[in-house]
Coordinates of C-alpha atoms and ligand atoms in Angstrom, one line a residue:
M1 CA 219.6 333.0 185.0
T2 CA 217.9 335.3 187.2
L3 CA 219.3 337.8 189.9
I4 CA 217.7 338.8 193.1
D5 CA 219.0 340.9 195.9
S6 CA 221.6 339.3 198.0
D7 CA 220.5 337.8 201.3
P8 CA 220.4 340.6 204.0
D9 CA 221.3 338.0 206.7
T10 CA 224.2 336.3 205.5
G11 CA 225.4 338.4 202.6
L12 CA 225.1 335.2 200.3
A13 CA 225.1 336.1 196.7
P14 CA 222.0 334.5 195.0
L15 CA 222.4 331.3 193.0
E16 CA 222.7 331.4 189.1
F17 CA 220.2 328.9 188.1
T18 CA 220.3 327.2 184.6
V19 CA 216.8 327.1 183.3
S20 CA 215.9 324.3 180.6
R21 CA 212.4 324.6 179.2
N22 CA 209.8 321.7 179.1
L23 CA 209.4 321.2 175.4
N24 CA 206.3 319.1 176.2
A25 CA 204.7 321.8 178.7
K26 CA 200.9 321.6 178.7
S27 CA 199.1 324.1 176.4
A28 CA 197.3 327.1 177.8
A29 CA 193.9 325.2 177.1
Q30 CA 195.1 322.1 178.9
R31 CA 196.4 324.1 181.8
D32 CA 193.1 326.2 182.1
E33 CA 191.1 322.9 182.1
I34 CA 193.0 321.5 185.0
L35 CA 192.6 324.9 186.8
V36 CA 189.0 324.7 186.8
N37 CA 189.0 321.9 189.4
P38 CA 192.5 321.1 190.5
G39 CA 191.7 319.2 193.6
F40 CA 194.7 318.6 195.7
G41 CA 198.1 317.2 195.1
T42 CA 197.1 315.4 191.7
S43 CA 198.3 317.8 188.9
F44 CA 201.8 319.3 188.7
T45 CA 203.3 322.2 186.8
D46 CA 205.5 322.0 183.9
H47 CA 208.9 322.6 185.7
M48 CA 210.7 321.8 189.1
V49 CA 213.8 323.1 190.9
D50 CA 216.7 320.8 191.5
I51 CA 219.7 321.7 193.5
C52 CA 222.6 319.6 194.5
W53 CA 224.5 319.4 197.5
S54 CA 227.6 317.3 198.6
V55 CA 230.1 317.4 201.4
G56 CA 232.9 318.6 199.1
G57 CA 231.0 320.9 196.9
G58 CA 228.2 322.5 199.0
W59 CA 225.1 323.7 197.2
H60 CA 225.6 323.6 193.4
R61 CA 224.1 323.0 190.0
P62 CA 221.0 324.9 190.8
R63 CA 218.6 324.2 188.0
V64 CA 214.9 324.8 186.9
Q65 CA 214.2 321.9 184.6
P66 CA 211.2 319.9 183.0
Y67 CA 209.1 318.2 185.6
G68 CA 209.7 314.5 185.5
P69 CA 210.7 311.4 186.9
L70 CA 214.1 311.3 189.1
S71 CA 216.7 308.9 188.5
L72 CA 217.8 307.3 191.7
D73 CA 220.3 304.7 192.6
P74 CA 218.6 301.7 194.3
A75 CA 221.1 302.2 197.1
A76 CA 220.2 305.7 197.6
A77 CA 220.0 306.4 201.5
V78 CA 216.5 307.9 201.4
L79 CA 215.0 304.7 200.2
H80 CA 216.5 302.5 203.0
Y81 CA 216.6 305.0 206.2
G82 CA 214.3 307.7 205.2
Q83 CA 216.5 310.7 205.4
E84 CA 214.2 313.2 204.1
I85 CA 212.4 316.5 204.9
F86 CA 209.9 318.8 203.2
E87 CA 207.9 322.0 203.4
G88 CA 204.4 323.4 202.3
I89 CA 203.7 326.7 201.2
K90 CA 201.2 328.3 198.9
A91 CA 201.4 331.1 196.2
Y92 CA 198.2 333.2 196.0
R93 CA 197.2 335.2 193.0
H94 CA 195.7 338.7 193.9
A95 CA 192.9 340.4 192.1
D96 CA 195.5 342.5 190.2
G97 CA 197.0 339.4 188.9
S98 CA 200.3 339.5 191.0
I99 CA 201.4 336.5 192.8
H100 CA 202.3 336.4 196.5
T101 CA 203.4 333.9 199.1
F102 CA 203.1 333.9 202.9
R103 CA 205.9 334.1 205.3
P104 CA 208.6 332.0 203.4
D105 CA 211.3 333.2 205.6
Q106 CA 209.6 331.0 208.3
N107 CA 209.2 328.0 206.2
G108 CA 213.0 328.5 205.2
R109 CA 214.0 328.5 208.7
R110 CA 211.6 325.5 209.6
L111 CA 213.4 323.6 206.7
Q112 CA 216.8 324.4 208.3
R113 CA 215.6 323.0 211.8
S114 CA 214.1 319.8 210.1
A115 CA 217.5 319.5 208.3
R116 CA 219.4 319.8 211.5
R117 CA 217.3 317.0 213.1
L118 CA 217.5 314.6 210.1
A119 CA 221.3 315.3 209.8
L120 CA 220.9 317.0 206.4
P121 CA 222.5 320.2 205.1
E122 CA 220.9 323.5 205.9
L123 CA 219.8 325.4 202.9
P124 CA 220.2 329.2 203.2
V125 CA 216.8 330.9 203.7
S126 CA 217.7 333.1 200.9
Y127 CA 218.2 330.3 198.5
F128 CA 214.9 328.6 199.7
V129 CA 213.0 331.8 198.9
Q130 CA 214.9 332.2 195.6
S131 CA 213.8 328.6 194.6
L132 CA 210.2 329.6 194.9
R133 CA 210.6 332.7 192.9
E134 CA 212.6 330.7 190.3
L135 CA 209.9 328.2 189.7
V136 CA 206.9 330.9 189.8
A137 CA 209.0 332.9 187.2
I138 CA 208.5 330.1 184.7
D139 CA 205.3 328.4 185.9
G140 CA 203.4 331.4 187.2
A141 CA 200.6 330.7 184.8
W142 CA 199.7 327.7 187.0
V143 CA 198.6 330.0 190.0
P144 CA 194.8 329.7 189.7
S145 CA 192.7 332.8 190.3
G146 CA 189.4 331.2 191.5
E147 CA 188.2 331.7 195.1
D148 CA 190.2 329.9 197.7
Q149 CA 192.5 328.4 194.8
S150 CA 196.2 328.6 195.2
L151 CA 199.5 326.9 193.7
Y152 CA 200.7 324.6 196.5
L153 CA 204.6 324.5 196.6
R154 CA 206.4 321.4 197.9
P155 CA 210.2 322.0 198.7
F156 CA 211.7 318.7 199.9
M157 CA 215.3 317.5 200.3
F158 CA 216.6 313.9 200.8
A159 CA 219.8 311.6 201.0
K160 CA 220.6 310.4 197.4
E161 CA 224.0 309.0 198.1
A162 CA 224.2 305.3 197.2
F163 CA 225.5 303.9 200.3
L164 CA 224.0 301.4 202.6
G165 CA 226.3 302.2 205.7
V166 CA 224.4 304.1 208.4
R167 CA 225.5 307.8 208.7
P168 CA 224.4 311.1 207.2
A169 CA 224.6 311.2 203.4
H170 CA 227.4 312.9 201.6
K171 CA 225.1 313.7 198.5
V172 CA 221.6 315.2 198.8
G173 CA 219.1 316.8 196.5
Y174 CA 216.7 319.7 197.1
Y175 CA 213.7 320.2 195.0
V176 CA 210.6 322.1 194.6
I177 CA 207.6 320.9 192.7
A178 CA 204.2 322.7 192.5
S179 CA 200.7 321.5 192.3
P180 CA 197.7 323.6 191.8
A181 CA 195.0 323.5 194.7
G182 CA 191.3 324.0 194.6
A183 CA 189.2 325.2 197.6
Y184 CA 189.9 322.7 200.5
F185 CA 186.0 322.7 201.4
K186 CA 183.7 322.7 198.6
G187 CA 180.4 324.4 199.5
G188 CA 181.9 326.0 202.7
V189 CA 184.0 325.1 205.7
Q190 CA 182.7 321.9 207.5
P191 CA 183.6 320.7 211.1
V192 CA 185.8 317.7 211.0
S193 CA 185.4 314.6 213.1
I194 CA 188.6 313.4 215.2
W195 CA 189.6 309.9 216.2
L196 CA 191.8 309.8 219.4
S197 CA 194.6 307.4 218.7
E198 CA 195.0 305.6 222.0
D199 CA 197.3 302.9 220.7
Y200 CA 199.8 304.6 218.5
A201 CA 202.0 307.8 218.7
R202 CA 203.3 309.9 215.9
A203 CA 206.4 311.0 217.6
G204 CA 208.2 310.3 220.9
K205 CA 210.5 312.0 223.5
G206 CA 213.4 313.2 221.7
G207 CA 212.3 311.8 218.3
T208 CA 211.5 313.7 215.1
G209 CA 208.0 315.1 215.9
A210 CA 209.0 318.6 215.6
A211 CA 210.7 318.1 212.2
K212 CA 208.6 317.9 209.0
T213 CA 209.8 314.7 207.7
G214 CA 208.2 311.8 205.8
G215 CA 208.7 309.3 208.6
N216 CA 206.5 311.1 210.8
Y217 CA 203.8 310.9 208.3
A218 CA 204.4 307.2 207.6
A219 CA 203.9 306.6 211.3
S220 CA 200.5 308.4 211.1
L221 CA 199.1 306.3 208.2
L222 CA 197.7 303.3 210.3
P223 CA 196.2 305.5 212.9
Q224 CA 194.5 307.5 210.2
S225 CA 193.3 304.1 208.7
E226 CA 191.9 303.4 212.1
A227 CA 190.3 307.0 212.2
Y228 CA 188.5 306.2 208.7
E229 CA 187.4 302.7 210.2
N230 CA 185.7 304.7 212.9
E231 CA 184.1 307.1 210.6
C232 CA 186.4 310.1 211.5
D233 CA 188.2 312.2 209.2
Q234 CA 191.4 312.8 211.1
V235 CA 193.4 311.5 214.0
V236 CA 194.7 313.4 217.1
F237 CA 197.8 312.1 218.9
L238 CA 198.8 312.2 222.7
D239 CA 202.3 312.6 223.6
Q240 CA 204.0 310.3 226.2
D241 CA 202.7 312.3 229.1
G242 CA 199.0 311.9 227.8
N243 CA 198.9 315.7 226.7
V244 CA 197.3 316.6 223.4
E245 CA 199.8 316.8 220.7
E246 CA 198.5 317.6 217.3
L247 CA 196.7 315.8 214.3
G248 CA 198.7 314.1 211.4
G249 CA 199.5 317.4 209.8
M250 CA 197.7 320.0 211.6
N251 CA 198.0 321.8 215.1
V252 CA 195.3 322.1 217.6
V253 CA 193.9 325.2 219.1
F254 CA 191.3 325.6 222.0
V255 CA 189.1 328.6 222.7
Y256 CA 188.1 329.1 226.5
K257 CA 185.1 331.1 227.3
D258 CA 187.0 334.1 229.0
G259 CA 188.6 334.5 225.4
T260 CA 191.8 333.0 226.3
I261 CA 193.3 330.9 223.2
V262 CA 195.4 327.8 224.2
T263 CA 197.6 325.9 221.9
P264 CA 199.5 322.6 223.1
A265 CA 203.3 323.1 223.6
S266 CA 205.6 320.2 223.7
P267 CA 209.0 319.6 221.8
S268 CA 207.4 316.7 219.9
I269 CA 204.9 319.2 218.0
L270 CA 205.5 320.7 214.6
E271 CA 205.5 324.5 214.8
G272 CA 202.9 325.4 212.4
I273 CA 203.2 328.8 210.5
T274 CA 199.2 329.0 210.2
R275 CA 198.9 328.6 214.0
D276 CA 201.6 331.3 214.6
S277 CA 199.8 333.6 212.3
I278 CA 196.2 332.8 213.8
L279 CA 197.5 333.3 217.2
Q280 CA 199.0 336.6 216.5
L281 CA 195.9 337.8 214.8
A282 CA 193.8 336.6 217.9
A283 CA 196.5 338.6 220.0
D284 CA 196.0 341.6 217.7
R285 CA 192.5 341.4 218.7
G286 CA 193.1 341.4 222.4
H287 CA 192.9 337.7 223.1
K288 CA 195.1 336.2 225.6
V289 CA 197.2 333.5 223.9
E290 CA 199.1 330.7 225.8
G291 CA 201.2 327.8 224.5
R292 CA 201.2 324.9 227.4
A293 CA 200.5 321.5 227.9
V294 CA 197.0 320.5 227.6
S295 CA 195.8 317.0 228.9
L296 CA 193.1 315.0 227.5
G297 CA 191.4 315.3 230.7
E298 CA 191.4 319.2 230.4
W299 CA 190.1 319.0 226.9
R300 CA 187.1 316.7 227.7
D301 CA 186.2 318.2 231.1
G302 CA 186.5 321.8 229.6
V303 CA 184.1 320.9 226.9
A304 CA 181.8 319.0 229.5
S305 CA 181.7 322.0 231.6
G306 CA 181.5 324.7 229.1
D307 CA 184.9 326.2 229.9
I308 CA 186.2 325.5 226.3
V309 CA 183.9 327.0 223.8
E310 CA 185.7 326.2 220.4
V311 CA 188.2 323.7 219.2
F312 CA 189.9 324.0 215.6
A313 CA 192.7 322.6 213.7
C314 CA 195.1 324.9 211.4
G315 CA 197.7 324.2 208.7
T316 CA 198.6 325.5 205.4
A317 CA 196.4 323.1 203.5
A318 CA 193.1 323.6 205.0
V319 CA 194.0 326.8 206.9
V320 CA 191.5 326.6 209.8
T321 CA 189.1 323.7 210.4
P322 CA 186.6 323.6 213.2
I323 CA 186.7 320.2 215.2
G324 CA 183.1 319.1 215.5
V325 CA 183.4 315.6 217.2
L326 CA 186.2 313.9 219.2
K327 CA 185.7 310.2 219.4
G328 CA 187.6 307.5 221.4
K329 CA 187.3 303.8 221.8
D330 CA 184.6 304.5 224.5
F331 CA 183.2 307.8 224.1
I332 CA 181.9 310.4 221.7
D333 CA 182.3 314.1 222.7
E334 CA 180.3 316.6 220.5
Q335 CA 182.5 319.8 220.3
P336 CA 181.1 323.4 220.9
T337 CA 181.4 325.5 217.6
G338 CA 181.5 329.2 217.6
E339 CA 182.4 332.3 215.4
L340 CA 186.1 332.6 216.4
A341 CA 187.8 330.1 214.3
L342 CA 185.9 331.0 211.1
S343 CA 186.3 334.7 211.6
L344 CA 190.3 334.3 212.0
R345 CA 190.3 332.1 209.0
E346 CA 188.6 334.6 206.9
E347 CA 191.1 337.3 208.4
L348 CA 193.9 335.2 207.4
T349 CA 192.9 334.3 203.9
D350 CA 191.9 337.8 203.3
I351 CA 195.6 338.9 204.0
Q352 CA 196.9 336.0 201.8
Y353 CA 194.7 336.9 198.9
G354 CA 195.3 340.7 199.2
R355 CA 191.9 341.6 200.2
R356 CA 193.0 343.1 203.6
E357 CA 195.9 345.1 204.7
D358 CA 199.0 343.0 205.6
K359 CA 199.9 344.8 208.9
H360 CA 202.6 342.4 209.7
G361 CA 204.4 342.4 206.5
W362 CA 203.8 338.6 205.9
L363 CA 203.4 338.5 202.1
V364 CA 206.3 338.2 199.7
R365 CA 205.8 338.9 196.1
L366 CA 207.1 336.0 193.9
D367 CA 206.5 337.3 190.3
G368 CA 208.0 340.6 188.8
Ligands
PLP401 C1 202.9 321.0 208.2 C2 202.5 320.6 209.4 C3 201.6 321.2 210.2 C4 201.2 322.6 209.7 O1 202.1 323.6 209.6 P1 201.8 324.9 208.7 O2 203.1 325.6 208.7 O3 200.8 325.7 209.3 O4 201.4 324.6 207.4 C5 201.2 320.9 211.3 N1 201.6 319.5 211.9 C6 202.6 318.7 211.0 C7 202.8 317.4 211.5 C8 202.8 319.3 210.0 O5 203.6 318.5 209.1

């Protein structure tokens, strides 16, 4: 059982977790071998968080337990109707060994917004942050210390009630698993090539585009395969009005030659915390920052005329990635590359890894 300060926003007392240790936990030697080259999303730590919710009982039975398969009734609503949401956030090891995460309150609030849209219960933000602390308290040794390495934390929530009727589930599970992650780009950041999805959308008007939910990712898989067939790394989607939306899992940012930074704004875009942080750092440097509709025509014409001088994508996993090429069914536009994307990337990762002052108070210590 661990106690942390009660939530200043709601006055909620912290949850009292029951911890059961994994008797088959990896040895230090096995773990260290994994941490040399962890890749992404393939290895998992020894424990996971599991909290239940029900209509009558609210949030209950908070546990840290051995990582392992879940037992689900085959009628569990998530398997049929996709009532599921998730988050992605990293834990970083600083040079002094301490472990920090980045703006977890923002991820907690976003999980609440996603929950509202998917008719799932809203986990209090203080419980969300506590769930990350509880997992890191027991699996902290899994936070790697190599350059650009981190422990990727994956909180998620789904409908586990066994019921085939169509309505919001009365029983829900919230979990956190963790996976050590290596440097996203081996041998330096490389610009990515982007395929323009002309036949498929990831979200529609009034749909779930702004929620972090598995269904949006399911909808992006076929267009992503089309991108691979066309020798592109990623896919970019347009909204119903022909405006640029985002990639399958990253937001898009345009840099104009007068220094203005523009990111597409639309109710169907997932509001990235990396994007928000990068735009804040750019504003701190004196850049004008705008969120507004950007049509495909504005993008292509801006690149052709030299008005747009850089285009990049951003998200927690890859941080900031310059876009090198935009390819469509009947065109290939080379994209201009500059210094700003990489310099903002460096500033952000310096803050995350404790190498630069955290002026905005974005870091939250997870251990100790
Ligand atoms: C998670 C996600 C992003 C990036 O959000 P971050 O908070 O920066 O990680 C962008 N688009 C989609 C669709 C996402 O799911």
